[in-house]
Amino acid sequence: MSETLHLPESGTKQEVYAAILPQIEAVMAGVDDLVANLANIAAILKQAFDFHWVGFYRTAAPGLLMLGPFQGPLACVSIPFDKGVCGAAARLKETQIVDDVEAFPGHIACSSLSRSEIVVPLVHQGETKLVLDVDSDKLRDFDSIDRDWLERVVSLIETQHFAR
Ligand code: SME
């Protein structure tokens, strides 16, 4: 796999996701290191969509998320499961889409520019192992298309790193 990302020159976000998913798989192929793969996935999503912030928090202790590889502005280091959108996704074990972060009770404002957010948890054998967090500087920037594709990305990570 070359280290160049190939993106459609124009296209719907569905088409962009469809173009990057096989490239994410190719980049991960044969790479056993979780952090290396998370770092490249964050880079690919950032380059493809220019999201304000995209990255991972990993479960570091029961009920506690710790910052992992990301692209974007400086971020909060640790997030308890009972705080923020990331905590909600980790605790509820379900993808969270927040159209307006200011309307989400307990949202953690790492960046004042964030307006909407999607967080997808990786749940393996009933436990949240990590979350993929994507923040946008636009309101209502995420929908079921993002959910479907980002859940596929997380599922690739689960298959390669947890389902063994
Ligand atoms: N806004 C998130 C915190 C993480 S940062 O956005 C990078 C939350 O409420 O969980």
Short mmCIF file of N, CA and C and ligand atoms in Angstrom, two decimals:
data_model
loop_
_atom_site.label_atom_id
_atom_site.label_comp_id
_atom_site.label_asym_id
_atom_site.label_seq_id
_atom_site.Cartn_x
_atom_site.Cartn_y
_atom_site.Cartn_z
N MET A 1 0.86 -1.20 0.00
CA MET A 1 0.00 0.00 0.00
C MET A 1 0.89 1.24 0.00
N SER A 2 0.63 2.11 -0.97
CA SER A 2 1.41 3.36 -0.98
C SER A 2 0.88 4.25 0.13
N GLU A 3 1.67 5.26 0.47
CA GLU A 3 1.22 6.13 1.55
C GLU A 3 0.48 7.35 1.05
N THR A 4 -0.12 7.22 -0.15
CA THR A 4 -0.91 8.32 -0.68
C THR A 4 -2.38 7.93 -0.63
N LEU A 5 -3.17 8.87 -0.12
CA LEU A 5 -4.61 8.60 -0.04
C LEU A 5 -5.26 9.02 -1.36
N HIS A 6 -6.09 8.16 -1.91
CA HIS A 6 -6.78 8.50 -3.16
C HIS A 6 -8.23 8.85 -2.85
N LEU A 7 -8.59 10.09 -3.18
CA LEU A 7 -9.94 10.56 -2.89
C LEU A 7 -10.63 10.97 -4.19
N PRO A 8 -11.95 10.76 -4.28
CA PRO A 8 -12.64 11.26 -5.46
C PRO A 8 -12.54 12.78 -5.53
N GLU A 9 -12.40 13.32 -6.74
CA GLU A 9 -12.22 14.78 -6.86
C GLU A 9 -13.44 15.53 -6.37
N SER A 10 -14.60 14.95 -6.64
CA SER A 10 -15.82 15.51 -6.05
C SER A 10 -16.67 14.29 -5.72
N GLY A 11 -17.68 14.51 -4.95
CA GLY A 11 -18.50 13.35 -4.63
C GLY A 11 -19.22 13.56 -3.33
N THR A 12 -20.22 12.72 -3.13
CA THR A 12 -20.99 12.77 -1.90
C THR A 12 -20.13 12.21 -0.77
N LYS A 13 -20.54 12.45 0.46
CA LYS A 13 -19.73 11.88 1.54
C LYS A 13 -19.80 10.36 1.52
N GLN A 14 -20.94 9.85 1.05
CA GLN A 14 -21.07 8.39 0.87
C GLN A 14 -19.95 7.88 -0.05
N GLU A 15 -19.72 8.59 -1.15
CA GLU A 15 -18.68 8.18 -2.11
C GLU A 15 -17.29 8.33 -1.50
N VAL A 16 -17.11 9.36 -0.71
CA VAL A 16 -15.80 9.53 -0.07
C VAL A 16 -15.56 8.40 0.94
N TYR A 17 -16.57 8.10 1.75
CA TYR A 17 -16.41 6.98 2.69
C TYR A 17 -16.14 5.68 1.94
N ALA A 18 -16.89 5.47 0.85
CA ALA A 18 -16.71 4.23 0.08
C ALA A 18 -15.29 4.15 -0.49
N ALA A 19 -14.72 5.31 -0.83
CA ALA A 19 -13.36 5.32 -1.37
C ALA A 19 -12.32 5.07 -0.28
N ILE A 20 -12.57 5.57 0.92
CA ILE A 20 -11.50 5.46 1.93
C ILE A 20 -11.56 4.14 2.71
N LEU A 21 -12.72 3.50 2.79
CA LEU A 21 -12.79 2.29 3.62
C LEU A 21 -11.79 1.21 3.16
N PRO A 22 -11.75 0.89 1.86
CA PRO A 22 -10.75 -0.12 1.44
C PRO A 22 -9.32 0.36 1.65
N GLN A 23 -9.11 1.68 1.61
CA GLN A 23 -7.75 2.18 1.84
C GLN A 23 -7.39 2.06 3.31
N ILE A 24 -8.38 2.25 4.18
CA ILE A 24 -8.11 2.03 5.61
C ILE A 24 -7.75 0.56 5.84
N GLU A 25 -8.51 -0.33 5.21
CA GLU A 25 -8.20 -1.76 5.34
C GLU A 25 -6.80 -2.06 4.85
N ALA A 26 -6.43 -1.46 3.72
CA ALA A 26 -5.11 -1.73 3.14
C ALA A 26 -3.99 -1.19 4.03
N VAL A 27 -4.22 -0.02 4.60
CA VAL A 27 -3.19 0.57 5.46
C VAL A 27 -2.98 -0.27 6.73
N MET A 28 -4.08 -0.87 7.20
CA MET A 28 -4.00 -1.67 8.44
C MET A 28 -3.46 -3.08 8.20
N ALA A 29 -3.51 -3.51 6.95
CA ALA A 29 -3.16 -4.91 6.66
C ALA A 29 -1.77 -5.25 7.17
N GLY A 30 -1.69 -6.26 7.97
CA GLY A 30 -0.40 -6.73 8.47
C GLY A 30 0.21 -5.88 9.56
N VAL A 31 -0.49 -4.85 10.00
CA VAL A 31 0.05 -3.99 11.07
C VAL A 31 -0.60 -4.42 12.40
N ASP A 32 0.23 -4.92 13.29
CA ASP A 32 -0.30 -5.45 14.55
C ASP A 32 -0.45 -4.40 15.63
N ASP A 33 0.14 -3.23 15.40
CA ASP A 33 0.17 -2.23 16.46
C ASP A 33 -1.10 -1.37 16.42
N LEU A 34 -1.86 -1.43 17.50
CA LEU A 34 -3.14 -0.71 17.54
C LEU A 34 -2.94 0.79 17.40
N VAL A 35 -1.98 1.36 18.13
CA VAL A 35 -1.78 2.81 18.11
C VAL A 35 -1.40 3.27 16.69
N ALA A 36 -0.56 2.50 16.02
CA ALA A 36 -0.17 2.86 14.64
C ALA A 36 -1.41 2.90 13.75
N ASN A 37 -2.27 1.91 13.88
CA ASN A 37 -3.46 1.89 13.04
C ASN A 37 -4.43 3.01 13.39
N LEU A 38 -4.61 3.29 14.67
CA LEU A 38 -5.50 4.39 15.05
C LEU A 38 -4.96 5.72 14.52
N ALA A 39 -3.65 5.87 14.56
CA ALA A 39 -3.04 7.12 14.08
C ALA A 39 -3.31 7.31 12.59
N ASN A 40 -3.13 6.24 11.81
CA ASN A 40 -3.37 6.37 10.37
C ASN A 40 -4.85 6.56 10.06
N ILE A 41 -5.72 5.92 10.81
CA ILE A 41 -7.17 6.10 10.57
C ILE A 41 -7.56 7.55 10.85
N ALA A 42 -7.05 8.11 11.94
CA ALA A 42 -7.35 9.52 12.25
C ALA A 42 -6.86 10.41 11.12
N ALA A 43 -5.67 10.12 10.60
CA ALA A 43 -5.11 10.94 9.51
C ALA A 43 -5.95 10.82 8.25
N ILE A 44 -6.39 9.60 7.93
CA ILE A 44 -7.18 9.40 6.71
C ILE A 44 -8.52 10.14 6.83
N LEU A 45 -9.18 10.03 7.98
CA LEU A 45 -10.48 10.70 8.13
C LEU A 45 -10.31 12.22 8.09
N LYS A 46 -9.25 12.71 8.70
CA LYS A 46 -8.99 14.15 8.68
C LYS A 46 -8.74 14.64 7.25
N GLN A 47 -7.92 13.88 6.53
CA GLN A 47 -7.59 14.31 5.16
C GLN A 47 -8.81 14.21 4.25
N ALA A 48 -9.62 13.19 4.44
CA ALA A 48 -10.77 12.98 3.54
C ALA A 48 -11.86 14.02 3.77
N PHE A 49 -12.08 14.40 5.02
CA PHE A 49 -13.25 15.24 5.32
C PHE A 49 -12.89 16.59 5.96
N ASP A 50 -11.63 16.75 6.30
CA ASP A 50 -11.21 17.95 7.01
C ASP A 50 -12.07 18.24 8.24
N PHE A 51 -12.37 17.18 8.97
CA PHE A 51 -13.11 17.36 10.23
C PHE A 51 -12.31 18.26 11.17
N HIS A 52 -13.02 18.97 12.03
CA HIS A 52 -12.34 19.85 12.99
C HIS A 52 -11.42 19.04 13.91
N TRP A 53 -11.93 17.92 14.40
CA TRP A 53 -11.13 17.06 15.28
C TRP A 53 -11.57 15.63 15.03
N VAL A 54 -10.64 14.75 14.90
CA VAL A 54 -11.00 13.33 14.74
C VAL A 54 -9.95 12.49 15.45
N GLY A 55 -10.42 11.59 16.28
CA GLY A 55 -9.45 10.76 16.98
C GLY A 55 -10.10 9.76 17.90
N PHE A 56 -9.25 9.20 18.75
CA PHE A 56 -9.67 8.08 19.58
C PHE A 56 -9.41 8.35 21.05
N TYR A 57 -10.29 7.82 21.87
CA TYR A 57 -10.03 7.69 23.31
C TYR A 57 -10.10 6.20 23.63
N ARG A 58 -9.13 5.70 24.39
CA ARG A 58 -9.12 4.28 24.75
C ARG A 58 -9.50 4.11 26.22
N THR A 59 -10.16 3.00 26.51
CA THR A 59 -10.47 2.70 27.90
C THR A 59 -9.16 2.32 28.59
N ALA A 60 -8.80 3.14 29.59
CA ALA A 60 -7.51 2.96 30.24
C ALA A 60 -7.66 2.29 31.60
N ALA A 61 -8.84 2.41 32.18
CA ALA A 61 -9.15 1.81 33.48
C ALA A 61 -10.67 1.72 33.49
N PRO A 62 -11.25 0.92 34.39
CA PRO A 62 -12.70 0.82 34.38
C PRO A 62 -13.35 2.20 34.48
N GLY A 63 -14.21 2.51 33.52
CA GLY A 63 -14.94 3.78 33.56
C GLY A 63 -14.13 5.00 33.19
N LEU A 64 -12.98 4.81 32.55
CA LEU A 64 -12.14 5.98 32.23
C LEU A 64 -11.55 5.88 30.83
N LEU A 65 -11.82 6.93 30.04
CA LEU A 65 -11.23 7.02 28.70
C LEU A 65 -9.98 7.88 28.74
N MET A 66 -8.99 7.49 27.94
CA MET A 66 -7.73 8.25 27.87
C MET A 66 -7.45 8.59 26.40
N LEU A 67 -6.99 9.80 26.19
CA LEU A 67 -6.71 10.27 24.83
C LEU A 67 -5.77 9.35 24.06
N GLY A 68 -6.13 9.09 22.82
CA GLY A 68 -5.29 8.29 21.93
C GLY A 68 -4.91 9.11 20.71
N PRO A 69 -4.53 8.45 19.63
CA PRO A 69 -4.13 9.17 18.43
C PRO A 69 -5.25 10.04 17.88
N PHE A 70 -4.91 11.23 17.45
CA PHE A 70 -5.93 12.14 16.91
C PHE A 70 -5.30 13.13 15.95
N GLN A 71 -6.17 13.85 15.24
CA GLN A 71 -5.76 14.97 14.38
C GLN A 71 -6.66 16.14 14.72
N GLY A 72 -6.06 17.28 14.94
CA GLY A 72 -6.86 18.45 15.27
C GLY A 72 -6.28 19.17 16.46
N PRO A 73 -7.04 20.12 16.99
CA PRO A 73 -6.51 20.91 18.11
C PRO A 73 -6.31 20.08 19.38
N LEU A 74 -5.52 20.64 20.26
CA LEU A 74 -5.24 20.06 21.58
C LEU A 74 -6.55 19.56 22.22
N ALA A 75 -6.48 18.40 22.87
CA ALA A 75 -7.72 17.80 23.39
C ALA A 75 -7.60 17.45 24.86
N CYS A 76 -8.75 17.24 25.49
CA CYS A 76 -8.78 16.80 26.89
C CYS A 76 -8.12 15.43 26.97
N VAL A 77 -7.40 15.20 28.06
CA VAL A 77 -6.62 13.96 28.17
C VAL A 77 -7.47 12.79 28.64
N SER A 78 -8.26 13.00 29.71
CA SER A 78 -9.04 11.87 30.21
C SER A 78 -10.51 12.26 30.36
N ILE A 79 -11.37 11.29 30.11
CA ILE A 79 -12.81 11.52 30.17
C ILE A 79 -13.46 10.34 30.90
N PRO A 80 -14.07 10.60 32.07
CA PRO A 80 -14.80 9.52 32.74
C PRO A 80 -16.04 9.13 31.93
N PHE A 81 -16.47 7.88 32.08
CA PHE A 81 -17.63 7.38 31.33
C PHE A 81 -18.90 8.19 31.64
N ASP A 82 -18.93 8.92 32.74
CA ASP A 82 -20.16 9.67 33.06
C ASP A 82 -20.07 11.13 32.60
N LYS A 83 -19.08 11.43 31.75
CA LYS A 83 -18.95 12.82 31.29
C LYS A 83 -18.93 12.89 29.77
N GLY A 84 -19.58 13.90 29.23
CA GLY A 84 -19.44 14.23 27.82
C GLY A 84 -20.07 13.23 26.87
N VAL A 85 -19.93 13.55 25.60
CA VAL A 85 -20.50 12.70 24.55
C VAL A 85 -19.68 11.41 24.46
N CYS A 86 -18.38 11.53 24.60
CA CYS A 86 -17.54 10.33 24.57
C CYS A 86 -17.89 9.38 25.70
N GLY A 87 -18.07 9.95 26.89
CA GLY A 87 -18.44 9.13 28.04
C GLY A 87 -19.78 8.45 27.83
N ALA A 88 -20.72 9.18 27.23
CA ALA A 88 -22.05 8.60 26.98
C ALA A 88 -21.95 7.43 26.01
N ALA A 89 -21.17 7.59 24.95
CA ALA A 89 -21.02 6.50 23.98
C ALA A 89 -20.37 5.28 24.64
N ALA A 90 -19.35 5.55 25.48
CA ALA A 90 -18.65 4.46 26.14
C ALA A 90 -19.57 3.75 27.15
N ARG A 91 -20.34 4.53 27.88
CA ARG A 91 -21.20 3.97 28.93
C ARG A 91 -22.40 3.24 28.33
N LEU A 92 -23.03 3.88 27.33
CA LEU A 92 -24.26 3.33 26.74
C LEU A 92 -23.96 2.29 25.65
N LYS A 93 -22.70 2.27 25.21
CA LYS A 93 -22.25 1.29 24.20
C LYS A 93 -23.03 1.45 22.90
N GLU A 94 -23.33 2.69 22.60
CA GLU A 94 -24.06 3.00 21.36
C GLU A 94 -23.52 4.29 20.77
N THR A 95 -23.55 4.36 19.45
CA THR A 95 -23.12 5.58 18.77
C THR A 95 -23.99 6.76 19.22
N GLN A 96 -23.31 7.87 19.47
CA GLN A 96 -24.02 9.10 19.84
C GLN A 96 -23.82 10.14 18.74
N ILE A 97 -24.92 10.71 18.27
CA ILE A 97 -24.84 11.84 17.33
C ILE A 97 -25.43 13.04 18.04
N VAL A 98 -24.65 14.12 18.12
CA VAL A 98 -25.12 15.33 18.79
C VAL A 98 -25.13 16.46 17.76
N ASP A 99 -26.32 16.93 17.42
CA ASP A 99 -26.47 17.95 16.38
C ASP A 99 -25.95 19.30 16.83
N ASP A 100 -26.10 19.56 18.13
CA ASP A 100 -25.68 20.86 18.68
C ASP A 100 -25.07 20.59 20.06
N VAL A 101 -23.76 20.65 20.11
CA VAL A 101 -23.09 20.25 21.36
C VAL A 101 -23.49 21.15 22.53
N GLU A 102 -23.87 22.38 22.23
CA GLU A 102 -24.25 23.27 23.35
C GLU A 102 -25.55 22.83 23.99
N ALA A 103 -26.34 22.03 23.28
CA ALA A 103 -27.60 21.54 23.83
C ALA A 103 -27.43 20.17 24.51
N PHE A 104 -26.21 19.64 24.52
CA PHE A 104 -25.98 18.32 25.12
C PHE A 104 -25.50 18.51 26.55
N PRO A 105 -26.30 18.08 27.54
CA PRO A 105 -25.88 18.28 28.93
C PRO A 105 -24.58 17.54 29.19
N GLY A 106 -23.61 18.24 29.73
CA GLY A 106 -22.34 17.60 30.09
C GLY A 106 -21.34 17.52 28.97
N HIS A 107 -21.66 18.11 27.83
CA HIS A 107 -20.68 18.11 26.74
C HIS A 107 -19.37 18.72 27.23
N ILE A 108 -18.25 18.09 26.85
CA ILE A 108 -16.95 18.62 27.26
C ILE A 108 -16.40 19.43 26.09
N ALA A 109 -16.27 20.71 26.31
CA ALA A 109 -15.83 21.59 25.22
C ALA A 109 -14.31 21.66 25.19
N CYS A 110 -13.70 20.69 24.52
CA CYS A 110 -12.24 20.75 24.37
C CYS A 110 -11.90 21.93 23.47
N SER A 111 -12.76 22.16 22.47
CA SER A 111 -12.52 23.28 21.56
C SER A 111 -13.81 24.08 21.44
N SER A 112 -13.68 25.39 21.56
CA SER A 112 -14.88 26.24 21.49
C SER A 112 -15.46 26.26 20.09
N LEU A 113 -14.72 25.75 19.10
CA LEU A 113 -15.22 25.77 17.72
C LEU A 113 -16.12 24.57 17.40
N SER A 114 -16.12 23.56 18.27
CA SER A 114 -16.95 22.38 17.99
C SER A 114 -18.42 22.72 18.08
N ARG A 115 -19.18 22.27 17.08
CA ARG A 115 -20.62 22.53 17.06
C ARG A 115 -21.45 21.26 17.07
N SER A 116 -20.95 20.22 16.39
CA SER A 116 -21.66 18.95 16.39
C SER A 116 -20.63 17.83 16.48
N GLU A 117 -21.13 16.64 16.81
CA GLU A 117 -20.18 15.58 17.17
C GLU A 117 -20.81 14.21 16.95
N ILE A 118 -19.99 13.24 16.57
CA ILE A 118 -20.42 11.85 16.55
C ILE A 118 -19.37 11.02 17.27
N VAL A 119 -19.83 10.11 18.11
CA VAL A 119 -18.90 9.24 18.83
C VAL A 119 -19.36 7.80 18.66
N VAL A 120 -18.45 6.97 18.16
CA VAL A 120 -18.76 5.55 17.90
C VAL A 120 -17.92 4.69 18.85
N PRO A 121 -18.56 3.89 19.69
CA PRO A 121 -17.77 3.04 20.59
C PRO A 121 -17.39 1.72 19.93
N LEU A 122 -16.24 1.20 20.31
CA LEU A 122 -15.88 -0.17 19.93
C LEU A 122 -16.17 -1.03 21.15
N VAL A 123 -17.19 -1.87 21.00
CA VAL A 123 -17.61 -2.72 22.11
C VAL A 123 -17.25 -4.15 21.77
N HIS A 124 -16.43 -4.76 22.60
CA HIS A 124 -16.04 -6.15 22.37
C HIS A 124 -16.34 -6.96 23.62
N GLN A 125 -17.07 -8.05 23.41
CA GLN A 125 -17.49 -8.91 24.53
C GLN A 125 -18.09 -8.09 25.65
N GLY A 126 -18.95 -7.14 25.25
CA GLY A 126 -19.71 -6.38 26.24
C GLY A 126 -18.97 -5.21 26.87
N GLU A 127 -17.72 -5.01 26.48
CA GLU A 127 -16.95 -3.91 27.09
C GLU A 127 -16.51 -2.90 26.06
N THR A 128 -16.63 -1.62 26.41
CA THR A 128 -16.13 -0.57 25.52
C THR A 128 -14.61 -0.51 25.61
N LYS A 129 -13.97 -0.77 24.47
CA LYS A 129 -12.50 -0.78 24.45
C LYS A 129 -11.94 0.58 24.06
N LEU A 130 -12.67 1.27 23.18
CA LEU A 130 -12.24 2.61 22.75
C LEU A 130 -13.43 3.30 22.11
N VAL A 131 -13.28 4.60 21.86
CA VAL A 131 -14.29 5.31 21.08
C VAL A 131 -13.59 6.10 19.98
N LEU A 132 -14.30 6.21 18.86
CA LEU A 132 -13.89 7.11 17.76
C LEU A 132 -14.75 8.37 17.89
N ASP A 133 -14.10 9.50 18.04
CA ASP A 133 -14.79 10.78 18.25
C ASP A 133 -14.51 11.70 17.06
N VAL A 134 -15.56 12.23 16.47
CA VAL A 134 -15.37 13.20 15.37
C VAL A 134 -16.17 14.45 15.70
N ASP A 135 -15.48 15.59 15.64
CA ASP A 135 -16.12 16.88 15.93
C ASP A 135 -16.13 17.74 14.68
N SER A 136 -17.23 18.47 14.50
CA SER A 136 -17.33 19.40 13.38
C SER A 136 -17.54 20.81 13.90
N ASP A 137 -17.07 21.78 13.11
CA ASP A 137 -17.34 23.17 13.49
C ASP A 137 -18.66 23.66 12.89
N LYS A 138 -19.43 22.72 12.30
CA LYS A 138 -20.77 23.08 11.78
C LYS A 138 -21.84 22.35 12.58
N LEU A 139 -22.95 23.00 12.77
CA LEU A 139 -24.09 22.35 13.42
C LEU A 139 -24.61 21.22 12.52
N ARG A 140 -25.19 20.18 13.16
CA ARG A 140 -25.87 19.10 12.41
C ARG A 140 -25.03 18.56 11.26
N ASP A 141 -23.77 18.27 11.51
CA ASP A 141 -22.90 17.83 10.41
C ASP A 141 -22.89 16.31 10.24
N PHE A 142 -23.50 15.58 11.17
CA PHE A 142 -23.42 14.11 11.13
C PHE A 142 -24.80 13.48 11.05
N ASP A 143 -24.90 12.41 10.27
CA ASP A 143 -26.18 11.74 10.12
C ASP A 143 -25.96 10.23 10.05
N SER A 144 -26.98 9.51 9.60
CA SER A 144 -26.88 8.05 9.60
C SER A 144 -25.84 7.55 8.60
N ILE A 145 -25.51 8.35 7.60
CA ILE A 145 -24.44 7.93 6.67
C ILE A 145 -23.11 7.88 7.41
N ASP A 146 -22.82 8.94 8.19
CA ASP A 146 -21.58 8.94 8.99
C ASP A 146 -21.60 7.77 9.98
N ARG A 147 -22.76 7.59 10.61
CA ARG A 147 -22.86 6.50 11.60
C ARG A 147 -22.52 5.16 10.93
N ASP A 148 -23.16 4.88 9.80
CA ASP A 148 -22.94 3.59 9.14
C ASP A 148 -21.48 3.37 8.80
N TRP A 149 -20.87 4.36 8.18
CA TRP A 149 -19.49 4.18 7.72
C TRP A 149 -18.49 4.19 8.87
N LEU A 150 -18.70 5.08 9.83
CA LEU A 150 -17.75 5.12 10.96
C LEU A 150 -17.89 3.85 11.80
N GLU A 151 -19.10 3.29 11.87
CA GLU A 151 -19.25 2.01 12.57
C GLU A 151 -18.50 0.91 11.81
N ARG A 152 -18.47 1.00 10.47
CA ARG A 152 -17.69 0.01 9.71
C ARG A 152 -16.20 0.15 9.99
N VAL A 153 -15.75 1.39 10.11
CA VAL A 153 -14.33 1.62 10.44
C VAL A 153 -14.01 0.98 11.79
N VAL A 154 -14.88 1.24 12.77
CA VAL A 154 -14.64 0.70 14.12
C VAL A 154 -14.71 -0.83 14.09
N SER A 155 -15.57 -1.36 13.26
CA SER A 155 -15.67 -2.80 13.15
C SER A 155 -14.40 -3.42 12.57
N LEU A 156 -13.76 -2.70 11.64
CA LEU A 156 -12.46 -3.19 11.12
C LEU A 156 -11.43 -3.26 12.24
N ILE A 157 -11.44 -2.22 13.10
CA ILE A 157 -10.48 -2.20 14.22
C ILE A 157 -10.77 -3.36 15.16
N GLU A 158 -12.05 -3.59 15.42
CA GLU A 158 -12.40 -4.68 16.34
C GLU A 158 -11.91 -6.02 15.78
N THR A 159 -12.20 -6.24 14.50
CA THR A 159 -11.82 -7.52 13.90
C THR A 159 -10.31 -7.73 13.99
N GLN A 160 -9.56 -6.69 13.69
CA GLN A 160 -8.12 -6.87 13.63
C GLN A 160 -7.45 -6.89 15.02
N HIS A 161 -7.99 -6.15 15.97
CA HIS A 161 -7.24 -5.99 17.22
C HIS A 161 -7.89 -6.63 18.45
N PHE A 162 -9.16 -6.94 18.37
CA PHE A 162 -9.82 -7.46 19.58
C PHE A 162 -10.44 -8.83 19.38
N ALA A 163 -10.91 -9.12 18.16
CA ALA A 163 -11.65 -10.37 17.95
C ALA A 163 -10.69 -11.52 17.63
N ARG A 164 -9.81 -11.82 18.54
CA ARG A 164 -8.85 -12.89 18.26
C ARG A 164 -8.96 -13.96 19.31
N1 SME B 1 -16.45 16.85 23.20
C1 SME B 1 -16.10 15.55 23.71
C2 SME B 1 -14.76 15.56 24.34
C3 SME B 1 -13.64 15.20 23.46
S1 SME B 1 -13.17 16.41 22.43
O1 SME B 1 -14.24 16.96 21.69
C4 SME B 1 -11.89 16.04 21.51
C5 SME B 1 -17.13 15.06 24.68
O2 SME B 1 -18.04 15.81 25.08
O3 SME B 1 -17.05 13.92 25.06
#
